[in-house]
Short mmCIF file of C-alpha atoms in Angstrom, two decimals:
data_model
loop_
_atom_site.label_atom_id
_atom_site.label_comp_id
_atom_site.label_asym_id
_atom_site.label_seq_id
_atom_site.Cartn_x
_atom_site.Cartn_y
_atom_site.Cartn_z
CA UNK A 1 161.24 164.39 120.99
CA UNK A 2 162.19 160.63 121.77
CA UNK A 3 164.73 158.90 120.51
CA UNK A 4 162.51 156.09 119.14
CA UNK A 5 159.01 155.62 118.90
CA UNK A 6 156.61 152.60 118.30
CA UNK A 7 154.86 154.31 115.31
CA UNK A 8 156.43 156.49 113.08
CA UNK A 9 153.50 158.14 110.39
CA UNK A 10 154.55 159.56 107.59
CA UNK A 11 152.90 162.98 106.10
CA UNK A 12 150.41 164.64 108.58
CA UNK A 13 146.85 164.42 105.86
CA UNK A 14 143.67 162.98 107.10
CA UNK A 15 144.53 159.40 106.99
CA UNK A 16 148.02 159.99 108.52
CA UNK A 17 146.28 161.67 111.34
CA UNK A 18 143.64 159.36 111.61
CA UNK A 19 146.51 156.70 111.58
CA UNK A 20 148.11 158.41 114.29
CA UNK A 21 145.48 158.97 116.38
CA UNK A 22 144.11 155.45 116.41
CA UNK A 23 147.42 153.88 117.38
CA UNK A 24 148.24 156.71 120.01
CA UNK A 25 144.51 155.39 121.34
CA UNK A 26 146.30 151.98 121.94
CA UNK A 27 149.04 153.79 124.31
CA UNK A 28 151.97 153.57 122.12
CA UNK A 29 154.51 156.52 121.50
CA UNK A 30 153.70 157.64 118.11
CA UNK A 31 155.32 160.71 115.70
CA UNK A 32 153.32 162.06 112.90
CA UNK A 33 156.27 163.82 110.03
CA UNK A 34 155.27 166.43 107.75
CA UNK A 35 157.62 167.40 105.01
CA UNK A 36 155.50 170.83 104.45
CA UNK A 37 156.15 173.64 107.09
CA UNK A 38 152.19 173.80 107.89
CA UNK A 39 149.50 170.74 108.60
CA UNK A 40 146.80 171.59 106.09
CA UNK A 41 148.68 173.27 103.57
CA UNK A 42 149.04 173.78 100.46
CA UNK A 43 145.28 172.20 99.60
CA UNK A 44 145.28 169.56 97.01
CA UNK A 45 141.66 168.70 97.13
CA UNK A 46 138.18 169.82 95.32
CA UNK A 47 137.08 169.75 99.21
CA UNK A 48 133.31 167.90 99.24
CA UNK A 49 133.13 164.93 101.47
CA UNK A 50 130.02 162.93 102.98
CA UNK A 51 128.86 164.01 105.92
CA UNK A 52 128.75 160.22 107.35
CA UNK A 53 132.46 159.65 106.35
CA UNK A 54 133.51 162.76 108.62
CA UNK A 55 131.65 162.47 111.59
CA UNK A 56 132.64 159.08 112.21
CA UNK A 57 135.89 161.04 113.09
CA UNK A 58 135.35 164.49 114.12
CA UNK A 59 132.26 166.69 115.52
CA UNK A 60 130.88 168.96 112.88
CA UNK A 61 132.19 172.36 113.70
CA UNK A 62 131.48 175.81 111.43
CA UNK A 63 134.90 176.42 111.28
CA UNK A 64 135.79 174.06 108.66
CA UNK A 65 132.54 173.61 106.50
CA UNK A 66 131.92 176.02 103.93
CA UNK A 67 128.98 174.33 102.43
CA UNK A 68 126.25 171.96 103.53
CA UNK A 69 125.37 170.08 100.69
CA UNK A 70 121.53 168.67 100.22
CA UNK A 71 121.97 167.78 96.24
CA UNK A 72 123.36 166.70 93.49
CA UNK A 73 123.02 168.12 89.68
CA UNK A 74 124.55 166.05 86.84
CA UNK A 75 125.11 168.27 83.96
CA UNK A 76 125.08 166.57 80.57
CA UNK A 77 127.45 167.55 77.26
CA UNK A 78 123.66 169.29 75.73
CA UNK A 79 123.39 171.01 79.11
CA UNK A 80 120.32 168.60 80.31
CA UNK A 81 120.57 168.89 84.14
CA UNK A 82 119.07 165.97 86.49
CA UNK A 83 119.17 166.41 89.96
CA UNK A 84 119.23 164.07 92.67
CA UNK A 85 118.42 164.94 96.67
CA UNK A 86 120.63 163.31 98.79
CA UNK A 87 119.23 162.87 102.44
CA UNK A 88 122.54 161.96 104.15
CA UNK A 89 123.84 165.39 103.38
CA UNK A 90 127.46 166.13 102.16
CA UNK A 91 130.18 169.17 103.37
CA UNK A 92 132.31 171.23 101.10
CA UNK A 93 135.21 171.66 103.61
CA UNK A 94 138.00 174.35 104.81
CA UNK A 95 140.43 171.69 103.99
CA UNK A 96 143.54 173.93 105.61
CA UNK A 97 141.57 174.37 109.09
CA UNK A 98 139.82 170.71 109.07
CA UNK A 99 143.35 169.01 108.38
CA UNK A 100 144.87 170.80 111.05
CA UNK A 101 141.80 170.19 113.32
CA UNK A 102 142.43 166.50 113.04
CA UNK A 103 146.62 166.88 114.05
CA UNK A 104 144.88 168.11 116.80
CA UNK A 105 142.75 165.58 117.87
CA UNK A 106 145.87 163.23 117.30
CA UNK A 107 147.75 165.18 119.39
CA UNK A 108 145.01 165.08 121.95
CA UNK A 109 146.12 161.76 122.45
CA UNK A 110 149.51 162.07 122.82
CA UNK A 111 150.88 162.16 118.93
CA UNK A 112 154.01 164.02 118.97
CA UNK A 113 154.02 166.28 115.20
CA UNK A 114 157.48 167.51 113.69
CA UNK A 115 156.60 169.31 109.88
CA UNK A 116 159.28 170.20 107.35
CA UNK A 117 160.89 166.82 108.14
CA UNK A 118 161.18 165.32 104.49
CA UNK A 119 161.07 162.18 104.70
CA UNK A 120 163.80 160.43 101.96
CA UNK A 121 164.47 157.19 103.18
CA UNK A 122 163.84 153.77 105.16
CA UNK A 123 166.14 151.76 107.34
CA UNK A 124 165.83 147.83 107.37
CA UNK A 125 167.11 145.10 109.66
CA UNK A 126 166.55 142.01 108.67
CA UNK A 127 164.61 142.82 105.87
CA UNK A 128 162.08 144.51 108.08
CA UNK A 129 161.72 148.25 107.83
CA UNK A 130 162.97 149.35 111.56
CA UNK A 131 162.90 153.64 110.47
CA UNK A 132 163.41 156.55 108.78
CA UNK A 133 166.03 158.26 107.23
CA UNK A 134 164.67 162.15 107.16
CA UNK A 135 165.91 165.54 106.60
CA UNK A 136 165.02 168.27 108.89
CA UNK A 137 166.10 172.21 108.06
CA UNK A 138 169.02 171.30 105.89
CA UNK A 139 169.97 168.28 108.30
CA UNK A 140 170.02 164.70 107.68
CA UNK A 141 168.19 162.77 110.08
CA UNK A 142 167.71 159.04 111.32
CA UNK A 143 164.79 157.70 113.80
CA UNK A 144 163.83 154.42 114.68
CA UNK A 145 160.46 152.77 114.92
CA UNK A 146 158.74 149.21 115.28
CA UNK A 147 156.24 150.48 112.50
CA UNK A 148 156.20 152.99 109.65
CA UNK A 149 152.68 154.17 108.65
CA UNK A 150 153.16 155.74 104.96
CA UNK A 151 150.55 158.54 104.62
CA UNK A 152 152.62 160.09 101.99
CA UNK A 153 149.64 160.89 99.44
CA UNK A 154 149.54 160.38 95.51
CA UNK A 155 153.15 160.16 95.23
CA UNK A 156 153.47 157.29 97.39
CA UNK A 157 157.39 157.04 97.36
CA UNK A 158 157.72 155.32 101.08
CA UNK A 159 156.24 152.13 100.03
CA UNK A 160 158.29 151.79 97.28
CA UNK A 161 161.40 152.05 99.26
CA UNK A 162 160.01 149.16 100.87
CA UNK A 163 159.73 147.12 98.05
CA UNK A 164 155.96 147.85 97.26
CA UNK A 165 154.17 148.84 93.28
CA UNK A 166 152.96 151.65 94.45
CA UNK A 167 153.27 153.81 91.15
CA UNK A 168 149.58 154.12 89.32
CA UNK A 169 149.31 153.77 85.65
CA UNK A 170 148.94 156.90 84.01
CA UNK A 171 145.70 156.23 82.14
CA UNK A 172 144.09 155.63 86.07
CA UNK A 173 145.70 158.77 87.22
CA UNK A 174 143.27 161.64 87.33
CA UNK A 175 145.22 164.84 86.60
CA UNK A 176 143.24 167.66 88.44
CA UNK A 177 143.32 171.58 87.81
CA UNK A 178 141.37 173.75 90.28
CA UNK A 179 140.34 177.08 90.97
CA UNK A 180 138.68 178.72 93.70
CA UNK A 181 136.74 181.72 92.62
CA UNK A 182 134.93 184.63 93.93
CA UNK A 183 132.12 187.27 92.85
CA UNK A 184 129.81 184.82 91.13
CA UNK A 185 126.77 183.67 92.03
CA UNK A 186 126.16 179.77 93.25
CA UNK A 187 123.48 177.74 94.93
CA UNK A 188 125.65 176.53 97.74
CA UNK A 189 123.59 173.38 98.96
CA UNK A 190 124.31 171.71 95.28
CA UNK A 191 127.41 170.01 94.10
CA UNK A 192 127.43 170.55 90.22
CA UNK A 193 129.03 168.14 88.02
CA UNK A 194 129.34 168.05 84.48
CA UNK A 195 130.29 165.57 82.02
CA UNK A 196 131.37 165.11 78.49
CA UNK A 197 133.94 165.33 75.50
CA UNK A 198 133.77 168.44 75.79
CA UNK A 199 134.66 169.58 79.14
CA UNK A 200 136.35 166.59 80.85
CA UNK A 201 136.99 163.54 78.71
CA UNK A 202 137.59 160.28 80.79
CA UNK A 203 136.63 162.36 83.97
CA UNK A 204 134.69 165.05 85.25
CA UNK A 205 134.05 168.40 85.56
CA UNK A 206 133.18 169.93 89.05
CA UNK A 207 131.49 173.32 90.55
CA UNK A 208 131.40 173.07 94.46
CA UNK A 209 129.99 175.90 96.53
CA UNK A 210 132.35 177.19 99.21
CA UNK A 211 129.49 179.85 100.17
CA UNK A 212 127.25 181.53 97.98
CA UNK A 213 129.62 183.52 96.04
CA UNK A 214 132.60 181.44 96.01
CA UNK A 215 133.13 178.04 94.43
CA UNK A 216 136.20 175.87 94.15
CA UNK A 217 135.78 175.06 90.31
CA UNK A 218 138.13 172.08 88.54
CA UNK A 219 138.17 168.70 87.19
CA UNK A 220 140.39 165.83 86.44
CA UNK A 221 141.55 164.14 83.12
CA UNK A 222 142.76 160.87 83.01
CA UNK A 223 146.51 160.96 81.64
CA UNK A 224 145.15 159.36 78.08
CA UNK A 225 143.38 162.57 77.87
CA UNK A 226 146.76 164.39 79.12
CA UNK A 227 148.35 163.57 76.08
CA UNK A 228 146.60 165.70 73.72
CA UNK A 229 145.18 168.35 76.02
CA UNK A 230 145.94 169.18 80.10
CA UNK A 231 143.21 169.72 82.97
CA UNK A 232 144.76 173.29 82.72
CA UNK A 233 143.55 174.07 79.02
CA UNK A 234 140.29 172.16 79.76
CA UNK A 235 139.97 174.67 83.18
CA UNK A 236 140.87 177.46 80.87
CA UNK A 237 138.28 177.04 78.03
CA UNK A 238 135.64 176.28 80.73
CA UNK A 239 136.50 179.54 82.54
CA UNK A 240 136.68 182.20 79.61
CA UNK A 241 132.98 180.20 78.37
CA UNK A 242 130.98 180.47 81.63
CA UNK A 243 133.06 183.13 84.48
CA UNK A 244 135.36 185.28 82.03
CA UNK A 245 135.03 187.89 85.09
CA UNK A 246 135.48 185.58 87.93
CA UNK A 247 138.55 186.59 90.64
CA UNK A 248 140.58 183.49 91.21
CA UNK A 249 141.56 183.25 95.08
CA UNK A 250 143.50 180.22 94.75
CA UNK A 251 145.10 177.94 92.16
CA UNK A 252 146.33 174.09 92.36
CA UNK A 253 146.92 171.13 90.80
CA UNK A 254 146.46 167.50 92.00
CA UNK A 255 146.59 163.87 91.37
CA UNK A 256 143.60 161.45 92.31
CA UNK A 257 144.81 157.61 91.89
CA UNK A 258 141.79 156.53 90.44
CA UNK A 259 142.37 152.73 90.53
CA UNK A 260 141.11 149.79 93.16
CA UNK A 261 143.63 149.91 96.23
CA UNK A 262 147.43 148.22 96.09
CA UNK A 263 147.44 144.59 95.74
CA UNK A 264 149.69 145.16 99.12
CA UNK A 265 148.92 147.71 101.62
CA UNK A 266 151.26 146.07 104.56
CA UNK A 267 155.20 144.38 104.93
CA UNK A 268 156.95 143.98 107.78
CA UNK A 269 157.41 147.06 109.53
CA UNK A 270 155.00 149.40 106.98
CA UNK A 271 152.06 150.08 106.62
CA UNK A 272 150.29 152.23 103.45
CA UNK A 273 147.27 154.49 104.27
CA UNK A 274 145.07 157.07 102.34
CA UNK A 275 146.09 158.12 98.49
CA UNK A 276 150.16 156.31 99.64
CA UNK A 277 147.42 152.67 99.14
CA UNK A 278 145.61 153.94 96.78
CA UNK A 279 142.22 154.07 99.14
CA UNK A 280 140.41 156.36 96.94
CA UNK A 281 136.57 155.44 95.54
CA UNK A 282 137.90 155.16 92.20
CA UNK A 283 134.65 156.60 90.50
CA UNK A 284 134.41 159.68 93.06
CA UNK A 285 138.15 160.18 93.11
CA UNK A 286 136.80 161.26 96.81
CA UNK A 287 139.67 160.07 99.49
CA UNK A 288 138.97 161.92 102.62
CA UNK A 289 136.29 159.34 103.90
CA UNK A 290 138.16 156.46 102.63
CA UNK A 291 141.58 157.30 103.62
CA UNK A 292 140.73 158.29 107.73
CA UNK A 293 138.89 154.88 107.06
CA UNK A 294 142.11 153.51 106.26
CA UNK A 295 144.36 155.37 108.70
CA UNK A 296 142.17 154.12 111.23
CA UNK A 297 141.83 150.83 110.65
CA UNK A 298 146.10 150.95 109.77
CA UNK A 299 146.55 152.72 113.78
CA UNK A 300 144.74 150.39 115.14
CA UNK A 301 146.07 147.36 113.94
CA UNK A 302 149.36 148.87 114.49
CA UNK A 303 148.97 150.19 117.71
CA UNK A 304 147.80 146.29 118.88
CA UNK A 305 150.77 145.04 117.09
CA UNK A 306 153.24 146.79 119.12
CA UNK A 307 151.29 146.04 122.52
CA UNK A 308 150.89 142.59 121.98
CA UNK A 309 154.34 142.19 120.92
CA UNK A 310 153.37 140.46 117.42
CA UNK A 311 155.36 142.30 114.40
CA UNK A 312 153.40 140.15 112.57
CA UNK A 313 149.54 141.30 112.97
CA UNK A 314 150.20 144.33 111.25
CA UNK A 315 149.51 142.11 108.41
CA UNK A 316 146.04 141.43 108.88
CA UNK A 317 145.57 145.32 107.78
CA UNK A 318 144.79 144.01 104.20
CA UNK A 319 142.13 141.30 104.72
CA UNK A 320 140.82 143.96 107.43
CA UNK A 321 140.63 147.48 105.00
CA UNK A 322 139.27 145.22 102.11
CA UNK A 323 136.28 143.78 104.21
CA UNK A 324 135.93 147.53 105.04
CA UNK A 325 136.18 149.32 101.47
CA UNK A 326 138.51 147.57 99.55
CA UNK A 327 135.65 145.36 97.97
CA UNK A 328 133.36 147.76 97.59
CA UNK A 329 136.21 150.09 95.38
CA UNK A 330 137.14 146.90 92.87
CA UNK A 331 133.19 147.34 92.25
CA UNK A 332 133.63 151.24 92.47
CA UNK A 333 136.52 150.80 89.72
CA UNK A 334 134.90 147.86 87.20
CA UNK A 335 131.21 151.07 87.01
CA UNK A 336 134.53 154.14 86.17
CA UNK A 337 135.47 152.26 83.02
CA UNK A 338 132.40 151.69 82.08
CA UNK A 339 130.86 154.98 82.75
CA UNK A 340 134.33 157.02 81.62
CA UNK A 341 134.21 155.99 78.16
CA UNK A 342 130.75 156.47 77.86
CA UNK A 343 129.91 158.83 74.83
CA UNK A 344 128.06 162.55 74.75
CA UNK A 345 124.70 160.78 73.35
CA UNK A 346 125.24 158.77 75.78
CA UNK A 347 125.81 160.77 78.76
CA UNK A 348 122.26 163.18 77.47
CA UNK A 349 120.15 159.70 76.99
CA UNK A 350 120.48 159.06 80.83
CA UNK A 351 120.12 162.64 81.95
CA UNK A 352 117.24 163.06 80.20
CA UNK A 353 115.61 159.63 81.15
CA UNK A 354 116.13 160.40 84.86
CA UNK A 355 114.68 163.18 84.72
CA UNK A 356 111.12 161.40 84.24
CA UNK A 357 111.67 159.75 87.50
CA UNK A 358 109.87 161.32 90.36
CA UNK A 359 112.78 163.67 92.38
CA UNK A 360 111.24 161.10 95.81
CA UNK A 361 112.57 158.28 93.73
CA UNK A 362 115.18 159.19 92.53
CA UNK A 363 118.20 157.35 94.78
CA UNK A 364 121.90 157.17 92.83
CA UNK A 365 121.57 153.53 92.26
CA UNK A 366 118.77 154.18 89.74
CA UNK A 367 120.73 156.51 88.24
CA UNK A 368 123.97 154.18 87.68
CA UNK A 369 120.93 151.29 87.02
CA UNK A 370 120.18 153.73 84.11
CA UNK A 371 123.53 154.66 82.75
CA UNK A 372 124.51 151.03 82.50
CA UNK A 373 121.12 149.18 81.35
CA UNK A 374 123.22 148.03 78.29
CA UNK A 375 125.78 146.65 80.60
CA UNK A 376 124.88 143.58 82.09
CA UNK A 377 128.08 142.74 83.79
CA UNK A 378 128.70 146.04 85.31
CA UNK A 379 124.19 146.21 86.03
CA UNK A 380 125.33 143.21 88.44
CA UNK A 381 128.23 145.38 90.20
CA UNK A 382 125.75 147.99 91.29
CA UNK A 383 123.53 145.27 92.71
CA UNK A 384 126.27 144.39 94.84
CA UNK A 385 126.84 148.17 96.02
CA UNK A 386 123.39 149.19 96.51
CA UNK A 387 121.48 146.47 97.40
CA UNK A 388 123.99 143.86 99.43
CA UNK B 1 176.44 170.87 80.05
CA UNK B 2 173.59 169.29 78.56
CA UNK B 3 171.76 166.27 80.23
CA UNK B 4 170.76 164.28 76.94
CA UNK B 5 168.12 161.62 76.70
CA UNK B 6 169.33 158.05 77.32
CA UNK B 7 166.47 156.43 75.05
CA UNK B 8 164.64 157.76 71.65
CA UNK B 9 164.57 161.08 71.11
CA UNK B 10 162.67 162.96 73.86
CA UNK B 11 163.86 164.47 76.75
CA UNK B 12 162.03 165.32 79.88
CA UNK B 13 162.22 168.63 81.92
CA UNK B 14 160.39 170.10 84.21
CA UNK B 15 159.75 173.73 84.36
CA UNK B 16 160.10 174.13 88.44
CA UNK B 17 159.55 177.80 88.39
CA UNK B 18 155.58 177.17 86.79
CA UNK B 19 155.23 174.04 89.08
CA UNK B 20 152.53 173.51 92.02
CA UNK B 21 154.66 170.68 93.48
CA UNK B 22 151.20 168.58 93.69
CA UNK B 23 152.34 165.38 93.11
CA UNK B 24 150.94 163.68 90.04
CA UNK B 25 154.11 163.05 88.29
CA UNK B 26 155.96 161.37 91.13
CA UNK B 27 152.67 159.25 91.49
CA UNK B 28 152.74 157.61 88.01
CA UNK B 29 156.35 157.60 87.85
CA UNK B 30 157.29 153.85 86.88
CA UNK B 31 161.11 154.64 88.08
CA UNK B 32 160.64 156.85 91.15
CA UNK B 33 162.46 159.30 89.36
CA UNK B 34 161.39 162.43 90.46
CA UNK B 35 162.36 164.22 93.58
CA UNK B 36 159.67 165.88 95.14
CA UNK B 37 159.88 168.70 98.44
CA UNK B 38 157.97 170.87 99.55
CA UNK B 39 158.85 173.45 96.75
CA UNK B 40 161.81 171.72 94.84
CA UNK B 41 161.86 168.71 91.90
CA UNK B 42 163.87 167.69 89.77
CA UNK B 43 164.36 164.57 87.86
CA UNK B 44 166.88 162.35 88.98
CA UNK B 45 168.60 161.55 85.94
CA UNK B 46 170.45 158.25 86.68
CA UNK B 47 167.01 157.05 87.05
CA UNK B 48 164.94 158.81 84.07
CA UNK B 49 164.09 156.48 80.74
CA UNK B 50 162.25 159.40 79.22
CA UNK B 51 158.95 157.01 79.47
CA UNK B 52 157.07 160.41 79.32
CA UNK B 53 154.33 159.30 81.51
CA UNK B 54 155.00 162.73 83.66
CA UNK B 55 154.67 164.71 81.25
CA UNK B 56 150.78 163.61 79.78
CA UNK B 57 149.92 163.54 83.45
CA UNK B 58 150.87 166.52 84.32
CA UNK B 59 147.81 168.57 85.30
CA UNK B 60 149.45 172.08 84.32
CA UNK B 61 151.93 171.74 81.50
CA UNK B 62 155.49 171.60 83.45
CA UNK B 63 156.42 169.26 82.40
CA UNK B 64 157.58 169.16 78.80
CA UNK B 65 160.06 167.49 75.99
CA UNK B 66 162.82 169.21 75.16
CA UNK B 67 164.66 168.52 71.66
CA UNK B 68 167.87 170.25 72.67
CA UNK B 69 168.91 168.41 76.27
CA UNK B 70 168.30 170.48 79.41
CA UNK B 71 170.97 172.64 80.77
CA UNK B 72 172.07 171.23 83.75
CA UNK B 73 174.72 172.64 86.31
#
């Protein structure tokens, strides 16, 4: 270990490696912290990603997928299913082996990885954040850096020690309980999701195939909902209804920031990447795309920074990640409220209506066309998504 | 010793021994009042207003009001 390094990442996730990777690329000395003793673990994640989104990064490899995903199937409060093919394909991941597959391609390129360092605290100079202030085995630690990346997920506590909002507002914070089960039977090329009152109020409700017996089953409440009934109870009712027998191989909790990304993803001397910004597609909640998106576009930026001896380009990450996604999530997050308050009725009118569409013609923009043909305003957003 | 609430009438604790240390709390935390490690938190009471924003967001139901004050060391 060096005494200093150019880049200093913070938490060792898929945008955090990405972020490390990418600025390694650039031949800068870079250190990825972990504050968990393993890369990879514990999971916090329902798992399914798009296929596209992944392999921009990393070769497909059977070690890590679980399920190769070919559709779709909306489940409606009356139980009206409508399924949509999707010919770019989707994975249900190993998230424990793919994380750790991607340290490793970071460390490929020379990123230097230290876990159970907790990281609890910046140093500044000038107003400019020049470090960390870290403990390692019961020992407080100090290293220096040019640039901090903050990969530090949904609690997103490094950017606030450098003077950033990062904290989301509870009502855009979806609160997710998850099971993975065994001994039941699943069609595992189909990611089932179900809506309504019912089963997950100002959210959804997700069944995701790890195999064809095994299924990581969960869903996410906004904290509104939270107040008068948890993810947990919700997970609970669902469970004894539909798998009272099921054997439950793992259980976890989670928080999706559900919102458009920070108003300020860079300072001097930090950066913000993955769930830490807030670069989630807030109607998904999905963040494993988006965030290696982010930690890559973040690594480079910061990796040229530091070669080209300009502090200041680090700042150009905003304009550059919101030409990338962040537009397209501001659209992503106007269709969520819209579609999240959306009633029961509601929710069976537009299953049952796409179901009279041809299963060739059926694309997801139709779908979202349907559920918001009384929306004008949020009818336009689409447009921009699927057709611009 | 009891840790008492500092405004209204609700107090927050956290039950660490039920908690999956995922996160959620510390992310909608207006105060950055929570300590989070691998498997430790705790509230950090100079800090805490009682908002109670933890507590609906909390996925699992650890985190809770207590009417009495929390026992604290």
């Amino acid at each position: 270990m060096k005494k200093e390094y150019d880049i200093i990442v913070v938490g060792a996730g898929p945008a955090g490696s990405m972020a490390a990777r990418f600025a390694a690329e650039q031949g800068v000395s870079v250190l990825m912290v972990e504050k968990d003793r393993d890369v990879g673990y514990p999971v916090r994640c329902a798992e399914a990603v798009g296929k596209e989104g992944v392999e921009e990064f990393i070769e497909p490899d059977d070690s890590w997928i679980k399920a190769n995903i070919n559709k779709l199937s909306f489940i409606a409060p009356n139980g009206t299913e409508a399924i949509l093919e999707i010919n770019q394909g989707a994975y249900v991941l190993e998230r424990r082996i793919f994380d750790y597959e991607l340290a490793k391609s970071a460390s490929k390129v020379g990123v230097e990885i230290l876990t159970r360092a907790y990281v609890n605290g910046l140093i500044f100079e000038n107003n400019k954040v020049v470090g960390v202030k870290y403990e390692f085995r019961g020992e407080q630690k100090e290293i220096r850096s040019n640039i901090v990346i903050a990969a530090d997920g949904v609690e997103s506590r490094v950017g606030r020690w450098a003077g950033i909002k990062t904290y989301t507002d509870f009502r855009d914070m979806e609160c997710c309980s998850q099971i993975t089960v065994s001994n039941i039977q699943i069609d595992p090329s189909t990611l089932y999701l179900y809506f309504g009152k019912d089963v997950a109020p100002g959210g959804y409700f997700w069944v995701f195939p790890k195999g064809p017996d095994i299924a990581n089953i969960g869903l996410g409440v906004n904290g509104l909902t939270g107040k008068s009934k948890s993810a947990l109870a919700f997970l609970n009712d669902f469970m004894s209804k539909n798998y009272p027998d099921a054997s439950i191989l793992t259980s976890i909790a989670g928080g999706v920031p559900c919102a458009k990304t920070l108003e300020k993803i860079s300072a001097p001397g930090i950066m913000l990447v993955g769930d830490a910004a807030r670069q989630v597609n807030p109607l998904s909640g999905g963040g494993i795309a988006s965030g290696m998106i982010g930690g890559s576009i973040a690594g480079r930026i910061a990796g040229e920074s530091v070669k080209r001896k300009k502090p200041d380009y680090i700042l150009t990450y905003d304009k550059a990640w919101y030409d990338r996604l962040g537009r397209r999530h501001i659209i992503f997050d106007n269709i969520k409220t819209g579609v999240f308050n959306f009633s029961d009725e509601k929710f069976n009118k537009i299953a049952e209506s796409f179901n009279k569409i041809p299963h060739g013609k059926r694309t997801l923009g139709k779908l979202f066309t349907l559920a918001l043909v009384n929306h004008p305003a949020l009818l336009l957003d689409i447009a921009k998504v699927f057709v611009v | 010793m009891y840790r008492q609430a500092k405004t209204g009438k609700l107090l927050i604790d956290i039950l660490p021994d039920r908690c999956d240390f995922c996160g959620c709390c510390v992310g909608v935390c207006p105060e950055d009042a929570i300590e989070l490690k691998e498997a430790e938190i705790f509230i950090i009471d100079q800090l805490c207003t009682n908002c109670a924003k933890c507590v609906w967001s909390c996925p699992i139901e650890v985190i809770k009001f207590n009417k009495q004050g929390v026992l604290v060391k």
